[in-house]
Structures are given as structure tokens and as C-alpha cells.
Short mmCIF file of C-alpha atoms and ligand atoms in Angstrom, two decimals:
data_model
loop_
_atom_site.label_atom_id
_atom_site.label_comp_id
_atom_site.label_asym_id
_atom_site.label_seq_id
_atom_site.Cartn_x
_atom_site.Cartn_y
_atom_site.Cartn_z
CA MET S 291 -6.78 25.45 -18.64
CA ILE S 292 -7.19 26.02 -22.36
CA GLY S 293 -3.43 26.17 -22.59
CA THR S 294 -3.14 22.81 -20.86
CA ILE S 295 -5.68 21.17 -23.15
CA PHE S 296 -3.93 22.63 -26.16
CA LEU S 297 -0.58 21.36 -25.00
CA LEU S 298 -2.03 17.94 -24.28
CA PHE S 299 -3.61 17.81 -27.72
CA PHE S 300 -0.32 18.81 -29.23
CA SER S 301 1.72 16.17 -27.45
CA ILE S 302 -0.80 13.43 -28.26
CA SER S 303 -1.20 14.30 -31.91
CA SER S 304 2.53 14.59 -32.40
CA SER S 305 3.18 11.10 -31.08
CA SER S 306 2.96 8.03 -33.23
CA TYR S 307 -0.58 7.03 -32.22
CA THR S 308 -3.80 8.97 -32.32
CA TYR S 309 -6.52 9.05 -29.70
CA ALA S 310 -10.17 9.40 -30.62
CA SER S 311 -10.63 11.87 -27.82
CA LEU S 312 -8.54 13.73 -25.32
CA THR S 313 -8.53 11.00 -22.72
CA LEU S 314 -5.56 11.11 -20.40
CA CYS S 315 -6.04 7.66 -18.86
CA ARG S 316 -4.17 4.85 -20.57
CA PRO S 317 -6.66 2.10 -21.59
CA ASP S 318 -4.70 -0.76 -19.99
CA GLN S 319 -4.69 1.16 -16.70
CA ARG S 320 -8.43 1.82 -16.93
CA ASP S 321 -9.19 -1.84 -17.56
CA ALA S 322 -6.99 -2.94 -14.65
CA LEU S 323 -8.89 -0.59 -12.34
CA LEU S 324 -12.31 -1.71 -13.58
CA GLU S 325 -11.35 -5.34 -13.07
CA PHE S 326 -10.05 -4.57 -9.60
CA LYS S 327 -13.37 -2.90 -8.81
CA SER S 328 -15.28 -6.00 -9.90
CA GLU S 329 -13.16 -8.22 -7.63
CA PHE S 330 -15.18 -6.98 -4.63
CA ASN S 331 -18.78 -7.02 -3.51
CA ASP S 332 -20.66 -3.85 -2.94
CA GLU S 333 -22.91 -5.48 -0.39
CA GLY S 334 -22.35 -7.55 2.67
CA ILE S 335 -19.90 -5.54 4.72
CA GLN S 336 -20.54 -6.49 8.33
CA GLY S 337 -19.93 -5.81 11.98
CA ALA S 338 -17.30 -3.28 13.00
CA TRP S 339 -16.40 -2.66 9.37
CA THR S 340 -19.61 -0.79 8.63
CA SER S 341 -18.38 2.10 10.76
CA PHE S 342 -15.37 2.57 8.45
CA CYS S 343 -17.47 2.32 5.36
CA VAL S 344 -18.77 5.59 3.98
CA THR S 345 -21.69 4.03 2.12
CA SER S 346 -23.15 7.29 0.92
CA SER S 347 -20.17 7.89 -1.33
CA PRO S 348 -17.93 4.90 -2.01
CA LYS S 349 -15.18 6.23 -4.23
CA ARG S 350 -15.68 3.44 -6.75
CA LYS S 351 -19.07 4.84 -7.74
CA SER S 352 -17.32 7.26 -10.07
CA TRP S 353 -15.38 4.41 -11.70
CA GLU S 354 -17.23 3.98 -15.00
CA ASN S 355 -15.77 2.82 -18.27
CA ASN S 356 -17.10 5.74 -20.29
CA THR S 357 -15.17 8.32 -18.25
CA ASP S 358 -11.49 9.23 -17.96
CA CYS S 359 -10.01 7.12 -15.14
CA CYS S 360 -7.62 9.91 -14.23
CA TYR S 361 -10.64 11.84 -12.91
CA TRP S 362 -12.06 8.97 -10.88
CA ASP S 363 -12.30 9.42 -7.15
CA GLY S 364 -9.16 8.16 -5.44
CA ILE S 365 -7.06 7.95 -8.62
CA THR S 366 -3.97 9.97 -9.45
CA CYS S 367 -2.34 9.79 -12.89
CA ASP S 368 0.94 10.94 -14.27
CA ALA S 369 -0.02 14.07 -16.17
CA ASN S 370 2.10 13.23 -19.20
CA SER S 371 1.78 9.51 -19.72
CA GLY S 372 -1.69 8.87 -18.23
CA VAL S 373 -0.47 5.95 -16.15
CA VAL S 374 -1.97 5.51 -12.69
CA ILE S 375 0.49 6.48 -9.97
CA GLY S 376 -1.86 6.73 -6.98
CA VAL S 377 -4.77 4.67 -5.69
CA ASP S 378 -6.49 5.77 -2.49
CA LEU S 379 -9.39 3.48 -1.67
CA SER S 380 -9.25 3.94 2.08
CA SER S 381 -12.62 3.51 3.82
CA SER S 382 -14.24 2.39 0.57
CA CYS S 383 -16.37 -0.52 1.79
CA LEU S 384 -14.26 -3.06 -0.10
CA HIS S 385 -15.27 -6.47 1.18
CA GLY S 386 -14.08 -9.91 0.16
CA HIS S 387 -11.10 -12.07 -0.63
CA PHE S 388 -8.07 -10.22 -2.03
CA LYS S 389 -7.05 -12.28 -5.07
CA PRO S 390 -3.36 -13.32 -5.16
CA ASP S 391 -3.37 -12.43 -8.86
CA SER S 392 -5.47 -9.29 -8.48
CA SER S 393 -5.54 -7.00 -11.52
CA LEU S 394 -4.18 -4.32 -9.19
CA PHE S 395 -0.72 -5.74 -9.94
CA ARG S 396 -1.05 -4.57 -13.53
CA LEU S 397 -0.71 -1.00 -12.26
CA GLN S 398 3.05 -1.20 -12.61
CA TYR S 399 3.62 2.51 -12.18
CA LEU S 400 1.93 2.88 -8.78
CA ARG S 401 3.79 5.04 -6.32
CA SER S 402 1.13 5.27 -3.64
CA LEU S 403 -1.41 2.68 -2.53
CA ASN S 404 -3.83 3.22 0.33
CA LEU S 405 -6.35 0.48 1.05
CA ALA S 406 -6.78 1.26 4.76
CA TYR S 407 -10.08 0.47 6.50
CA ASN S 408 -11.42 -2.18 4.16
CA ASP S 409 -12.34 -5.76 4.98
CA PHE S 410 -10.32 -8.31 2.98
CA ASN S 411 -11.80 -11.16 4.99
CA ALA S 412 -8.55 -12.56 6.40
CA SER S 413 -6.80 -12.86 3.01
CA SER S 414 -3.03 -13.04 2.84
CA ILE S 415 -1.10 -10.05 1.55
CA PRO S 416 -0.30 -11.24 -1.99
CA THR S 417 3.35 -11.97 -2.63
CA ARG S 418 3.01 -10.26 -5.99
CA ILE S 419 3.07 -6.96 -4.08
CA ASN S 420 6.76 -6.83 -5.03
CA GLU S 421 5.76 -6.29 -8.66
CA LEU S 422 4.71 -2.77 -7.67
CA MET S 423 8.36 -1.86 -7.58
CA GLY S 424 7.85 1.90 -7.69
CA LEU S 425 5.77 2.02 -4.51
CA GLN S 426 6.82 4.79 -2.18
CA ARG S 427 3.80 4.70 0.09
CA LEU S 428 1.93 1.57 1.16
CA ASN S 429 -0.92 1.73 3.63
CA LEU S 430 -2.77 -1.47 4.53
CA SER S 431 -3.76 -0.50 8.06
CA TYR S 432 -7.07 -1.88 9.38
CA THR S 433 -7.64 -4.18 6.42
CA SER S 434 -8.07 -7.58 8.12
CA PHE S 435 -5.32 -9.14 6.10
CA SER S 436 -3.98 -12.08 8.07
CA GLY S 437 -1.23 -14.67 8.15
CA GLU S 438 2.45 -14.15 7.52
CA ILE S 439 3.83 -10.86 6.29
CA PRO S 440 5.28 -11.80 2.91
CA THR S 441 8.99 -10.99 2.80
CA GLU S 442 8.31 -9.74 -0.74
CA ILE S 443 7.31 -6.49 0.97
CA LEU S 444 11.02 -6.06 1.74
CA HIS S 445 11.74 -5.86 -2.00
CA LEU S 446 9.93 -2.53 -2.15
CA THR S 447 13.10 -0.58 -1.53
CA LYS S 448 11.65 2.77 -2.62
CA LEU S 449 9.16 2.82 0.26
CA VAL S 450 9.22 6.00 2.32
CA SER S 451 6.05 5.16 4.23
CA LEU S 452 4.80 1.76 5.35
CA ASP S 453 1.70 1.29 7.48
CA LEU S 454 0.62 -2.26 8.29
CA SER S 455 -0.85 -1.39 11.67
CA SER S 456 -3.67 -3.37 13.22
CA ILE S 457 -3.84 -6.20 10.73
CA PHE S 458 -3.74 -9.78 11.96
CA MET S 459 -0.27 -10.52 10.66
CA TYR S 460 2.80 -12.07 12.16
CA SER S 461 6.39 -12.32 10.96
CA GLN S 462 7.46 -15.83 10.13
CA THR S 463 11.12 -15.39 10.94
CA LEU S 464 10.88 -16.74 14.48
CA SER S 465 10.23 -20.22 13.20
CA SER S 466 12.86 -20.00 10.45
CA PRO S 467 16.58 -19.52 10.95
CA GLY S 468 16.57 -16.13 9.19
CA LYS S 469 17.10 -12.75 10.77
CA PRO S 470 14.17 -11.13 12.56
CA PHE S 471 11.84 -9.25 10.26
CA LEU S 472 12.81 -5.84 11.64
CA SER S 473 16.51 -6.43 10.97
CA GLN S 474 15.76 -7.44 7.40
CA LEU S 475 13.55 -4.43 7.04
CA ALA S 476 16.30 -2.13 8.29
CA GLN S 477 18.66 -3.57 5.72
CA ASN S 478 16.34 -3.19 2.75
CA LEU S 479 13.89 -0.36 3.35
CA THR S 480 16.50 2.28 4.02
CA ASN S 481 14.44 5.16 2.60
CA LEU S 482 11.67 4.79 5.18
CA ARG S 483 10.52 7.98 6.85
CA GLN S 484 7.37 6.55 8.44
CA LEU S 485 6.90 3.05 9.80
CA ASP S 486 3.85 1.76 11.62
CA LEU S 487 3.63 -1.94 12.44
CA SER S 488 1.51 -1.57 15.55
CA HIS S 489 -0.24 -4.77 16.63
CA VAL S 490 1.57 -6.85 14.03
CA ASN S 491 2.95 -9.82 15.99
CA LEU S 492 6.69 -9.56 15.33
CA SER S 493 7.50 -11.68 18.37
CA SER S 494 11.25 -11.06 18.42
CA GLU S 495 14.01 -9.20 20.15
CA MET S 496 14.18 -5.51 19.39
CA PRO S 497 17.11 -5.17 16.97
CA GLN S 498 19.49 -2.63 18.48
CA MET S 499 20.90 -1.39 15.21
CA MET S 500 17.62 -1.08 13.46
CA ILE S 501 16.54 2.41 14.38
CA SER S 502 19.98 3.94 13.98
CA ASN S 503 20.36 2.29 10.57
CA LEU S 504 17.19 3.82 9.22
CA THR S 505 18.63 7.29 8.95
CA SER S 506 15.63 8.82 7.16
CA LEU S 507 13.15 7.64 9.78
CA ARG S 508 11.00 10.38 11.29
CA SER S 509 8.17 8.39 12.81
CA ILE S 510 8.05 4.86 14.13
CA ARG S 511 5.19 3.00 15.80
CA LEU S 512 5.74 -0.52 17.10
CA HIS S 513 3.02 -0.55 19.69
CA GLY S 514 1.96 -4.01 20.81
CA CYS S 515 4.32 -5.83 18.43
CA ASN S 516 5.37 -8.40 21.00
CA LEU S 517 8.97 -7.19 20.97
CA PHE S 518 11.36 -7.75 23.83
CA GLY S 519 14.85 -6.74 24.83
CA ARG S 520 16.71 -3.52 25.39
CA PHE S 521 15.29 -0.19 24.31
CA PRO S 522 17.25 0.73 21.19
CA ARG S 523 19.50 3.72 20.68
CA LEU S 524 17.49 6.41 18.95
CA SER S 525 18.42 8.29 15.86
CA PRO S 526 18.37 12.08 16.27
CA THR S 527 16.15 12.44 13.18
CA ILE S 528 13.15 10.79 14.83
CA ARG S 529 10.39 13.17 15.76
CA SER S 530 7.68 10.74 16.73
CA ILE S 531 8.05 7.41 18.44
CA ASP S 532 5.78 4.83 19.98
CA LEU S 533 7.58 1.72 21.15
CA SER S 534 5.33 1.11 24.13
CA ALA S 535 4.70 -2.42 25.24
CA ILE S 536 8.24 -3.59 24.64
CA HIS S 537 8.85 -6.16 27.34
CA THR S 538 12.34 -5.82 28.78
C1 NAG K 227 -14.08 -0.44 -21.54
O1 NAG K 227 -14.55 0.00 -22.79
C2 NAG K 227 -13.65 -0.30 -23.88
C3 NAG K 227 -14.19 0.37 -25.13
O2 NAG K 227 -15.57 0.26 -25.22
C4 NAG K 227 -13.53 -1.81 -24.02
O3 NAG K 227 -12.65 -2.12 -25.08
C5 NAG K 227 -12.98 -2.37 -22.72
O4 NAG K 227 -12.92 -3.79 -22.77
C6 NAG K 227 -13.85 -1.96 -21.53
N1 NAG K 227 -13.19 -2.37 -20.30
C7 NAG K 227 -13.78 -3.14 -19.37
C8 NAG K 227 -12.94 -3.55 -18.22
O5 NAG K 227 -14.94 -3.50 -19.44
C1 NAG K 228 -15.23 -14.56 4.06
O1 NAG K 228 -14.66 -15.74 4.58
C2 NAG K 228 -15.60 -16.66 5.10
C3 NAG K 228 -14.85 -17.80 5.76
O2 NAG K 228 -13.81 -18.29 4.95
C4 NAG K 228 -16.50 -17.14 3.95
O3 NAG K 228 -17.48 -18.03 4.45
C5 NAG K 228 -17.19 -15.92 3.32
O4 NAG K 228 -17.94 -16.32 2.21
C6 NAG K 228 -16.15 -14.89 2.90
N1 NAG K 228 -16.84 -13.69 2.44
C7 NAG K 228 -16.51 -13.06 1.32
C8 NAG K 228 -17.34 -11.88 0.97
O5 NAG K 228 -15.58 -13.41 0.61
C1 NAG K 229 16.08 -6.90 -0.31
O1 NAG K 229 15.80 -6.40 -1.61
C2 NAG K 229 16.44 -7.12 -2.64
C3 NAG K 229 16.18 -6.40 -3.94
O2 NAG K 229 14.84 -6.23 -4.19
C4 NAG K 229 15.95 -8.56 -2.66
O3 NAG K 229 16.59 -9.29 -3.67
C5 NAG K 229 16.22 -9.19 -1.30
O4 NAG K 229 15.68 -10.49 -1.25
C6 NAG K 229 15.60 -8.34 -0.21
N1 NAG K 229 15.93 -8.86 1.10
C7 NAG K 229 15.02 -9.45 1.86
C8 NAG K 229 15.50 -9.88 3.20
O5 NAG K 229 13.88 -9.65 1.50
C1 NAG K 230 -3.05 5.24 6.47
O1 NAG K 230 -4.35 5.59 6.04
C2 NAG K 230 -5.22 5.96 7.08
C3 NAG K 230 -6.58 6.23 6.47
O2 NAG K 230 -6.50 7.10 5.39
C4 NAG K 230 -4.65 7.19 7.80
O3 NAG K 230 -5.46 7.52 8.90
C5 NAG K 230 -3.23 6.88 8.29
O4 NAG K 230 -2.65 8.04 8.85
C6 NAG K 230 -2.37 6.42 7.12
N1 NAG K 230 -1.04 6.06 7.60
C7 NAG K 230 0.08 6.70 7.22
C8 NAG K 230 1.35 6.21 7.78
O5 NAG K 230 0.05 7.67 6.47
C1 NAG K 231 23.29 -1.51 10.19
O1 NAG K 231 24.34 -0.92 9.47
C2 NAG K 231 25.58 -1.55 9.69
C3 NAG K 231 26.65 -0.72 9.03
O2 NAG K 231 26.21 -0.19 7.81
C4 NAG K 231 25.52 -2.97 9.14
O3 NAG K 231 26.73 -3.64 9.36
C5 NAG K 231 24.41 -3.72 9.87
O4 NAG K 231 24.24 -5.01 9.29
C6 NAG K 231 23.12 -2.95 9.78
N1 NAG K 231 22.14 -3.59 10.64
C7 NAG K 231 20.94 -3.90 10.26
C8 NAG K 231 20.06 -4.50 11.28
O5 NAG K 231 20.53 -3.68 9.12
C1 NAG K 232 2.83 -14.10 18.45
O1 NAG K 232 3.65 -15.02 17.78
C2 NAG K 232 4.30 -15.95 18.66
C3 NAG K 232 5.25 -16.80 17.84
O2 NAG K 232 4.74 -17.12 16.61
C4 NAG K 232 3.25 -16.78 19.38
O3 NAG K 232 3.87 -17.69 20.25
C5 NAG K 232 2.33 -15.85 20.15
O4 NAG K 232 1.28 -16.60 20.77
C6 NAG K 232 1.74 -14.79 19.27
N1 NAG K 232 1.04 -13.82 20.08
C7 NAG K 232 -0.20 -13.43 19.80
C8 NAG K 232 -0.78 -12.39 20.72
O5 NAG K 232 -0.83 -13.86 18.86
#
């Protein structure tokens, strides 16, 4: 521990700027998180959502400006640069509109984002999600986002895990001449190991090539996605599969 602090002190003092204290968190990252926190109400979560909301200890309680953000509940930083690489605010009683220009998008180094089990009051998933280009894990399950899935999600080519299950979304591609969402996904998100789109209304034919093209895929859940057509050929790498409710 002392060794770590010493090393940290050494690396900071040897760089071109000096810090008043040994704070790991980068100030721009701290401010982005504090602003994100203030974008939501603490009160007013209602109905079924209260059961997902652990009111006794919302993680954001520890988010105070006078403390190092790298030690806040739900936050992971890069140990060298102090940039935020992980945000886990699942079941955190977040309630309200998700701003299209949320300060969350200033966390450019994020690799993992989990906002599952919060109530975003039927907001759209912001198209600026594609600015979080380093995202490897994205979990928006049970968040009451609604509307079209923005195709910008398909720009996140580093994703290894994507969970959009049980949000009130649909894919727009049926009404446009483009390829079905799943085919586009298979072309772009080739690193996926886990995919869960259960109860997202994809309303399209099951693309036959899709599952065999995603060679890293280990787990896929497309339960209740309103898919139809032939059951696809399975890749031998898949360990877990739920394609129930495909109408043939
Ligand atoms: C946090 O505190 C610093 C230093 O007092 C200040 O410059 C910064 O604006 C504060 N951030 C927020 C989001 O209030
Ligand atoms: C949620 O949306 C409803 C309907 O648009 C609106 O009346 C309500 O104020 C919103 N609540 C919050 C917390 O944003
Ligand atoms: C696939 O990703 C590339 C690079 O980010 C992007 O330009 C392209 O539009 C994406 N394809 C789809 C179908 O979104
Ligand atoms: C998404 O987050 C929820 C809540 O933390 C968790 O139960 C679920 O397993 C996560 N999904 C994936 C694919 O990791
Ligand atoms: C699957 O891969 C083949 C060969 O690489 C490619 O021609 C095809 O377009 C891919 N299909 C999808 C749905 O991405
Ligand atoms: C799913 O989407 C299709 C096409 O947009 C629509 O016709 C259908 O009613 C939707 N199904 C549900 C359950 O919302």
C-alpha cells in the first residue's frame, strides 16, 4: 500500500503538472460524474420501479465533490491516468428523462456502463452513445428506454457484451429499406460474446447467417423479439441460448 502511494506520488510529481493532493480522479471526469448525478431526481420513483431501487444505499450517495471519484461507489478508474473506465449504477433509483446531451458522454474512456434497473421515463437511447467508442460492455436492461434503437449502437464495435433486454424498444429497419437490425449487428459487432435483446421488438426474419458470423458469441437471448423464420444454424462456441418464441 505504502509502495503504491509512493509510486503514485513519484509518477505524479515527475510529470509536467503538480497536484495539490494525491487524488487519482481526473477533475474533468469528476465534474462529468457530478453533473450526471444532478441530471436525476432522488425522489419520485414510482410503481414497479421501487422494487428495483435500493433506497437505503443508492450508490450516488458517496458521490461528493470533496472526495476522490475513483473511490465512489460504482466507479472504476484507470489506475495510472485516473480516467473513469467503469460506471455501474444498476438498481440506483435513477428516475427521470435521460438527456440526449447528458454529461455522461464526456466520459470518453468508458469501457463498461451498467444502468440496468433504473427508470428513464420512456426516454430514447441517446444517439451520442457512439461517442463512447471504447465501450466493451453496455447494459441497459430494465431501464424503460423506449422508441427506436439508435443504429449508432452498431458503431460500438468493441462491444463484447450487450444487454438491452426488456426495454420498450423496436428496430426501425422494417419500415426502411435497410437490412434487418440483427444482420447489421452481426456485421459490425463481431466481438460480441454475450447478447441479450429479449423483449425488444425486432419484428423481422431471423437472419440465418447471423449466429454463425458472430464467432465469439457464447450466450444469446432473443426471447420474445417477434422474430420469424427458420431456426438458424448454431455456432459450436455457443454455450447458452434462448431463442424461444420464434414463430416459424
Ligand atoms: C468541484 O470542486 C472543484 C474545486 O472546488 C470545482 O472547481 C468544481 O467546479 C466542482 N465541480 C462541480 C461539478 O461542482
Ligand atoms: C415522466 O414523463 C411524464 C410524461 O411525459 C411527465 O409528466 C413526468 O414529469 C416525467 N417525470 C420525470 C421525473 O421526468
Ligand atoms: C458499423 O460501424 C462503422 C464504424 O463505426 C460505421 O461507420 C457503420 O455505420 C456501422 N454500420 C452500421 C450498420 O451501423
Ligand atoms: C445486466 O445487469 C443486470 C443487473 O446488474 C444483471 O442482472 C445482468 O446479468 C446484466 N447483463 C449482462 C449481460 O451481464
Ligand atoms: C456473414 O459473413 C459472410 C462472410 O464473411 C458475409 O458475406 C455475410 O455478409 C455475413 N452476414 C451477415 C449477416 O453479417
Ligand atoms: C412490433 O413491431 C411491428 C412493426 O413495427 C408492429 O407491427 C408490432 O405491432 C409490434 N409488436 C408489438 C408487440 O409491439
